[in-house]
Short mmCIF file of C-alpha atoms in Angstrom, two decimals:
data_model
loop_
_atom_site.label_atom_id
_atom_site.label_comp_id
_atom_site.label_asym_id
_atom_site.label_seq_id
_atom_site.Cartn_x
_atom_site.Cartn_y
_atom_site.Cartn_z
CA MET V 1 -24.34 97.44 -22.02
CA LYS V 2 -25.51 93.80 -21.58
CA VAL V 3 -25.47 90.96 -24.06
CA THR V 4 -29.12 90.64 -23.99
CA GLU V 5 -29.71 94.48 -24.02
CA HIS V 6 -27.14 94.26 -27.62
CA ILE V 7 -29.48 91.37 -28.68
CA GLU V 8 -32.89 93.09 -27.73
CA GLN V 9 -31.61 96.64 -29.93
CA ALA V 10 -30.45 94.90 -32.89
CA LYS V 11 -34.01 93.85 -33.25
CA GLY V 12 -33.50 90.98 -35.22
CA ASN V 13 -30.72 91.57 -37.16
CA THR V 14 -27.83 89.20 -36.36
CA LEU V 15 -25.20 90.42 -34.53
CA PHE V 16 -21.17 89.57 -34.89
CA SER V 17 -18.96 88.68 -31.98
CA PHE V 18 -15.93 86.23 -31.33
CA GLU V 19 -13.62 85.19 -28.61
CA VAL V 20 -9.88 85.79 -27.82
CA VAL V 21 -7.48 83.59 -26.20
CA PRO V 22 -4.95 86.01 -23.67
CA PRO V 23 -1.07 85.67 -25.16
CA PRO V 24 0.71 83.27 -23.20
CA LYS V 25 2.95 84.51 -20.36
CA GLY V 26 5.63 86.58 -21.73
CA GLY V 27 3.50 87.70 -24.84
CA ASN V 28 2.96 90.96 -25.31
CA ILE V 29 -0.97 92.58 -25.34
CA GLN V 30 -0.29 94.16 -28.52
CA GLU V 31 -0.10 90.39 -30.19
CA LEU V 32 -3.65 90.46 -29.10
CA TYR V 33 -4.98 93.93 -30.40
CA ASN V 34 -3.30 92.95 -33.71
CA ASN V 35 -5.72 90.22 -34.33
CA ILE V 36 -8.77 91.81 -32.68
CA ASP V 37 -7.96 95.14 -35.30
CA PRO V 38 -8.85 93.43 -38.37
CA LEU V 39 -12.29 92.22 -37.27
CA MET V 40 -13.26 95.80 -35.38
CA GLU V 41 -14.70 96.76 -38.95
CA PHE V 42 -17.69 94.78 -38.45
CA LYS V 43 -18.78 96.26 -35.16
CA PRO V 44 -18.74 93.57 -32.86
CA PRO V 45 -20.73 94.55 -29.46
CA PHE V 46 -18.77 92.47 -27.27
CA ILE V 47 -15.76 90.65 -27.05
CA ASP V 48 -14.95 87.40 -25.33
CA VAL V 49 -11.78 86.99 -23.41
CA THR V 50 -11.30 83.35 -22.13
CA THR V 51 -9.34 82.09 -18.94
CA SER V 52 -7.18 79.62 -18.37
CA ARG V 53 -7.05 77.20 -15.03
CA GLU V 54 -3.52 76.52 -13.43
CA GLU V 55 -0.98 74.14 -14.95
CA TYR V 56 1.56 71.94 -12.88
CA ILE V 57 5.04 72.29 -14.12
CA TYR V 58 8.15 70.32 -12.48
CA ILE V 59 11.37 71.86 -11.63
CA GLU V 60 14.32 70.02 -10.51
CA ARG V 61 16.00 70.57 -7.25
CA GLU V 62 18.71 68.44 -5.33
CA GLY V 63 18.25 65.31 -8.20
CA LEU V 64 14.15 65.80 -7.26
CA LEU V 65 11.49 66.86 -9.17
CA ASP V 66 9.37 69.69 -7.82
CA ARG V 67 5.94 69.75 -8.79
CA LYS V 68 4.71 73.91 -8.74
CA ILE V 69 1.47 75.36 -9.86
CA VAL V 70 1.54 78.39 -11.96
CA ARG V 71 -0.57 80.09 -14.22
CA MET V 72 0.48 80.45 -18.36
CA ARG V 73 -1.41 83.52 -18.96
CA PRO V 74 -2.27 86.84 -17.74
CA GLY V 75 -5.10 87.86 -16.03
CA THR V 76 -8.80 87.85 -18.05
CA VAL V 77 -9.95 90.50 -16.13
CA GLY V 78 -7.07 93.01 -16.77
CA ILE V 79 -7.13 92.00 -20.48
CA CYS V 80 -10.85 92.51 -20.43
CA ALA V 81 -10.27 96.10 -19.08
CA SER V 82 -7.76 96.65 -21.75
CA ILE V 83 -10.25 95.81 -24.76
CA LYS V 84 -12.96 97.43 -23.07
CA HIS V 85 -10.74 100.99 -23.12
CA LYS V 86 -9.13 100.63 -26.28
CA TYR V 87 -12.17 99.60 -28.41
CA GLN V 88 -14.89 100.86 -26.52
CA VAL V 89 -16.72 97.97 -26.72
CA ASP V 90 -18.17 95.44 -23.85
CA THR V 91 -16.26 92.69 -23.14
CA VAL V 92 -17.08 89.26 -21.44
CA PRO V 93 -14.79 87.37 -19.17
CA HIS V 94 -15.11 83.70 -18.93
CA VAL V 95 -15.53 82.55 -15.16
CA LEU V 96 -14.39 79.15 -14.10
CA CYS V 97 -15.28 76.76 -11.57
CA GLY V 98 -11.91 74.70 -12.41
CA GLY V 99 -9.04 76.07 -11.01
CA PHE V 100 -10.81 78.95 -8.91
CA THR V 101 -11.94 79.10 -5.06
CA CYS V 102 -15.28 80.74 -4.50
CA GLU V 103 -13.35 83.19 -2.67
CA GLU V 104 -11.29 84.09 -5.80
CA THR V 105 -14.70 83.79 -8.06
CA GLU V 106 -15.81 86.81 -5.71
CA TYR V 107 -12.86 89.01 -5.91
CA MET V 108 -12.70 88.47 -9.69
CA LEU V 109 -16.49 89.47 -10.03
CA VAL V 110 -15.69 92.54 -8.03
CA ASP V 111 -13.13 93.14 -10.01
CA CYS V 112 -15.14 93.31 -12.89
CA HIS V 113 -18.27 95.11 -10.97
CA TYR V 114 -15.32 98.10 -10.02
CA LEU V 115 -14.04 98.37 -13.90
CA GLY V 116 -17.69 98.42 -15.52
CA ILE V 117 -17.85 94.65 -16.71
CA ASP V 118 -21.47 93.97 -17.03
CA ASN V 119 -21.03 90.19 -18.56
CA VAL V 120 -19.45 86.76 -17.76
CA MET V 121 -19.26 83.73 -19.28
CA ALA V 122 -19.98 81.43 -16.63
CA LEU V 123 -18.18 77.72 -17.27
CA ARG V 124 -17.53 74.55 -15.30
CA GLY V 125 -13.83 74.31 -17.45
CA ASP V 126 -12.18 71.02 -18.11
CA ALA V 127 -10.05 68.55 -16.32
CA MET V 128 -6.38 69.13 -15.81
CA LYS V 129 -3.90 67.59 -17.88
CA HIS V 130 -3.25 64.95 -15.44
CA GLN V 131 -6.73 64.15 -14.78
CA ARG V 132 -8.87 61.54 -16.72
CA TYR V 133 -12.06 63.69 -15.57
CA PHE V 134 -13.02 66.96 -14.30
CA GLU V 135 -12.05 67.13 -10.25
CA PRO V 136 -13.54 70.31 -8.66
CA THR V 137 -10.50 72.62 -6.61
CA ARG V 138 -11.29 72.37 -3.06
CA GLY V 139 -13.31 75.42 -1.84
CA GLY V 140 -14.67 76.12 -5.63
CA HIS V 141 -17.30 74.84 -7.40
CA THR V 142 -18.44 71.67 -8.80
CA TYR V 143 -20.92 72.47 -11.51
CA ALA V 144 -21.47 75.71 -13.39
CA ASN V 145 -25.38 75.97 -11.97
CA GLU V 146 -23.17 76.65 -8.62
CA LEU V 147 -20.88 78.98 -9.89
CA VAL V 148 -24.42 80.97 -11.84
CA SER V 149 -26.13 80.88 -8.08
CA GLN V 150 -23.08 82.68 -6.60
CA ILE V 151 -22.78 85.29 -9.42
CA LYS V 152 -26.69 85.91 -8.85
CA ASN V 153 -26.59 85.98 -5.31
CA ILE V 154 -23.71 88.65 -5.46
CA THR V 155 -26.09 91.00 -7.63
CA ARG V 156 -28.49 90.22 -4.91
CA GLY V 157 -25.83 91.74 -2.38
CA LYS V 158 -25.27 88.52 -1.02
CA TYR V 159 -21.41 88.09 -1.13
CA LEU V 160 -20.07 85.05 0.65
CA HIS V 161 -19.51 86.38 4.28
CA ASP V 162 -21.44 89.06 4.25
CA VAL V 163 -24.43 91.24 2.82
CA VAL V 164 -23.72 94.36 1.17
CA GLU V 165 -26.40 97.25 0.57
CA SER V 166 -25.74 99.40 -1.82
CA ASN V 167 -27.00 101.91 -4.24
CA ASN V 168 -24.77 100.54 -7.21
CA MET V 169 -24.84 96.85 -6.98
CA PRO V 170 -23.63 94.47 -9.59
CA ASP V 171 -26.16 93.61 -12.30
CA PHE V 172 -24.18 91.00 -14.18
CA CYS V 173 -25.71 89.36 -17.13
CA ILE V 174 -24.46 85.85 -17.11
CA GLY V 175 -23.76 83.55 -20.14
CA VAL V 176 -23.36 79.98 -19.92
CA ALA V 177 -22.30 77.09 -22.50
CA GLY V 178 -24.49 75.01 -24.79
CA TYR V 179 -23.82 71.70 -26.26
CA PRO V 180 -25.58 70.85 -29.87
CA GLU V 181 -23.79 67.31 -29.53
CA LYS V 182 -23.70 67.06 -25.96
CA HIS V 183 -21.33 67.56 -23.30
CA LEU V 184 -18.51 65.05 -23.77
CA GLU V 185 -19.44 63.60 -20.28
CA ALA V 186 -23.28 63.71 -20.57
CA PRO V 187 -24.59 60.33 -20.87
CA SER V 188 -27.21 61.65 -23.45
CA LEU V 189 -28.18 64.67 -25.18
CA ASP V 190 -31.76 64.96 -23.11
CA TYR V 191 -29.29 64.51 -19.83
CA ASP V 192 -27.37 67.34 -20.94
CA LEU V 193 -30.42 69.76 -21.64
CA LYS V 194 -31.79 69.02 -18.26
CA LYS V 195 -28.10 70.19 -16.76
CA LEU V 196 -28.61 73.15 -19.12
CA GLN V 197 -31.99 73.90 -17.63
CA GLU V 198 -30.38 74.06 -14.25
CA LYS V 199 -28.13 76.79 -15.21
CA ILE V 200 -31.00 78.91 -16.34
CA ASP V 201 -32.76 78.22 -13.19
CA ALA V 202 -30.03 79.31 -11.40
CA GLY V 203 -30.25 82.89 -13.36
CA ALA V 204 -28.39 82.16 -16.71
CA ASP V 205 -29.30 84.80 -18.92
CA TYR V 206 -28.28 83.71 -22.42
CA ILE V 207 -26.23 80.43 -24.08
CA VAL V 208 -23.57 80.21 -26.43
CA THR V 209 -23.19 76.80 -27.76
CA GLN V 210 -19.54 74.50 -28.31
CA MET V 211 -18.41 74.76 -32.13
CA PHE V 212 -20.54 72.50 -34.52
CA PHE V 213 -19.88 71.99 -38.39
CA ASP V 214 -23.61 70.65 -39.06
CA ASN V 215 -26.32 73.12 -38.77
CA SER V 216 -29.14 70.53 -38.32
CA LYS V 217 -27.41 69.74 -34.81
CA PHE V 218 -27.79 73.54 -33.42
CA PHE V 219 -31.31 73.63 -34.70
CA GLU V 220 -32.37 70.32 -33.43
CA PHE V 221 -30.67 71.14 -30.05
CA VAL V 222 -32.19 74.55 -30.11
CA GLU V 223 -35.87 73.06 -30.73
CA LYS V 224 -35.23 70.66 -28.00
CA ALA V 225 -34.22 73.37 -25.77
CA ARG V 226 -37.26 75.11 -26.47
CA SER V 227 -39.54 72.55 -26.16
CA MET V 228 -38.22 72.26 -22.55
CA GLY V 229 -39.12 75.69 -22.12
CA ILE V 230 -35.80 77.56 -22.27
CA THR V 231 -36.36 80.54 -23.57
CA VAL V 232 -33.15 83.05 -23.54
CA PRO V 233 -31.24 83.87 -26.65
CA ILE V 234 -29.00 80.89 -27.92
CA ILE V 235 -25.87 82.06 -29.74
CA PRO V 236 -24.40 79.98 -32.12
CA GLY V 237 -20.28 79.24 -31.62
CA ILE V 238 -18.66 78.60 -34.89
CA LYS V 239 -15.32 77.67 -35.79
CA PRO V 240 -13.48 77.97 -39.11
CA ILE V 241 -11.23 74.65 -39.55
CA ALA V 242 -7.90 75.61 -40.29
CA VAL V 243 -5.10 72.51 -40.58
CA LYS V 244 -5.64 69.12 -41.68
CA ARG V 245 -5.01 67.74 -38.34
CA HIS V 246 -7.84 69.06 -36.95
CA LEU V 247 -9.86 66.04 -38.61
CA GLN V 248 -8.57 64.00 -35.51
CA LEU V 249 -8.16 66.51 -32.79
CA LEU V 250 -11.42 68.36 -32.78
CA PRO V 251 -13.63 65.24 -32.61
CA GLN V 252 -11.07 63.83 -30.07
CA VAL V 253 -11.28 66.83 -27.62
CA PHE V 254 -14.82 68.27 -27.93
CA LYS V 255 -16.48 64.98 -29.26
CA ILE V 256 -18.25 66.48 -31.95
CA ASP V 257 -18.85 65.12 -35.44
CA LEU V 258 -17.97 66.49 -38.98
CA PRO V 259 -20.19 66.34 -41.85
CA GLU V 260 -18.73 63.68 -44.60
CA GLU V 261 -18.76 66.38 -47.09
CA LEU V 262 -16.49 68.57 -45.27
CA ILE V 263 -14.10 65.66 -44.33
CA ARG V 264 -13.77 64.59 -47.79
CA ALA V 265 -12.80 68.55 -49.17
CA ILE V 266 -9.93 68.22 -46.19
CA GLU V 267 -8.78 64.98 -47.53
CA GLN V 268 -8.41 65.93 -51.22
CA CYS V 269 -6.24 69.46 -49.71
CA LYS V 270 -2.64 69.08 -50.42
CA ASP V 271 -1.79 71.51 -47.45
CA ASN V 272 -2.97 73.47 -44.98
CA LYS V 273 -3.16 76.47 -46.99
CA GLU V 274 -5.98 74.82 -48.88
CA VAL V 275 -7.46 73.16 -45.66
CA ARG V 276 -7.64 77.13 -44.27
CA GLN V 277 -9.45 77.80 -47.52
CA VAL V 278 -11.96 75.14 -47.19
CA GLY V 279 -12.49 75.86 -43.45
CA ILE V 280 -13.42 79.33 -44.45
CA GLU V 281 -15.56 78.45 -47.26
CA TRP V 282 -17.24 75.69 -44.80
CA CYS V 283 -17.82 78.41 -42.58
CA ILE V 284 -19.50 81.05 -44.82
CA GLN V 285 -22.00 78.66 -45.62
CA GLN V 286 -22.49 78.01 -41.99
CA SER V 287 -22.63 81.75 -41.19
CA LYS V 288 -25.21 82.58 -43.77
CA GLU V 289 -27.61 79.56 -43.11
CA LEU V 290 -27.79 80.43 -39.34
CA LYS V 291 -27.99 84.13 -40.38
CA ALA V 292 -30.84 83.61 -42.79
CA ALA V 293 -32.58 81.45 -39.73
CA GLY V 294 -32.37 84.64 -37.51
CA VAL V 295 -29.85 83.33 -34.89
CA PRO V 296 -29.04 86.82 -32.57
CA VAL V 297 -25.54 86.44 -32.67
CA LEU V 298 -22.94 84.87 -34.83
CA HIS V 299 -19.80 84.31 -32.26
CA TYR V 300 -16.74 83.17 -33.80
CA TYR V 301 -13.80 81.14 -32.15
CA SER V 302 -10.76 83.04 -33.38
CA MET V 303 -7.83 80.88 -31.29
CA GLY V 304 -5.91 83.62 -31.47
CA LYS V 305 -5.77 84.12 -35.07
CA SER V 306 -8.36 86.31 -36.98
CA ASP V 307 -7.64 86.12 -40.95
CA ASN V 308 -9.69 83.52 -41.30
CA ILE V 309 -12.66 85.10 -39.70
CA LYS V 310 -12.10 88.12 -41.05
CA ALA V 311 -12.62 86.25 -44.88
CA VAL V 312 -15.58 84.65 -43.31
CA ALA V 313 -17.30 88.02 -41.90
CA SER V 314 -16.73 89.87 -44.98
CA SER V 315 -19.06 87.38 -46.68
CA VAL V 316 -21.64 87.23 -44.21
CA PHE V 317 -21.50 90.45 -42.66
#
């Protein structure tokens, strides 16, 4: 089923979902299952699986450094298929502009359709570690709205080099990202919302937001989006703070603000065990307020760990 169909069938009840990160190369999918298992009691209708773009490594050969491109994590589509088969739950693979040509994207989408995966999350992706700003892959897309257009074209039988007529055409439900505190590269929130509108106009079906820790930022974002005519479901993305280092890391990486009350509570913690508990309690408070406001889904960023997400969900669902 599509994400939007799950939302419709919930009839106003808030659903639970989460996002997982494939284990590093050399890991075993059982590691992923061990983190998914404790969350299945909350009956997620869908699980997101991230996609990592390529990385550069340097190999020494005859006294010189040879730069090679590698992928450090296993394929997202294969993991989605495994999760779908094991848990009988819909999966949402992330499809990126960065690191993929249009042809590679098409192959991925063909595989998704073949495996019965009905949902995809279309993202531009981040800059590589050595890049100051995002640089598009040669032969790939520059912006997420272009990626959405390619996915939408495939649902109409329009592939890159041919047109296919079939009684079993793909019909992907397309998710895109929204930024309650604006994308880190956007000059203003209004500008960023216009870019979001372009993704919706290209055919996106729902929005999942970047993490935030102040619900008022989310509510203001939704209000502005609705005033622009954006009517698709807007799903809040949430992450419990887990370590004290997040006070510096999250604002630096994601360009988000943390409420002063949360900052003070974390600074008073003696160790990361106490920080983790503060993060859980704050996330419970956030989740209950968002659920009371009638959000369609509460979507949690697990980042490979599920114990704190389970603690939150146990108090909210």
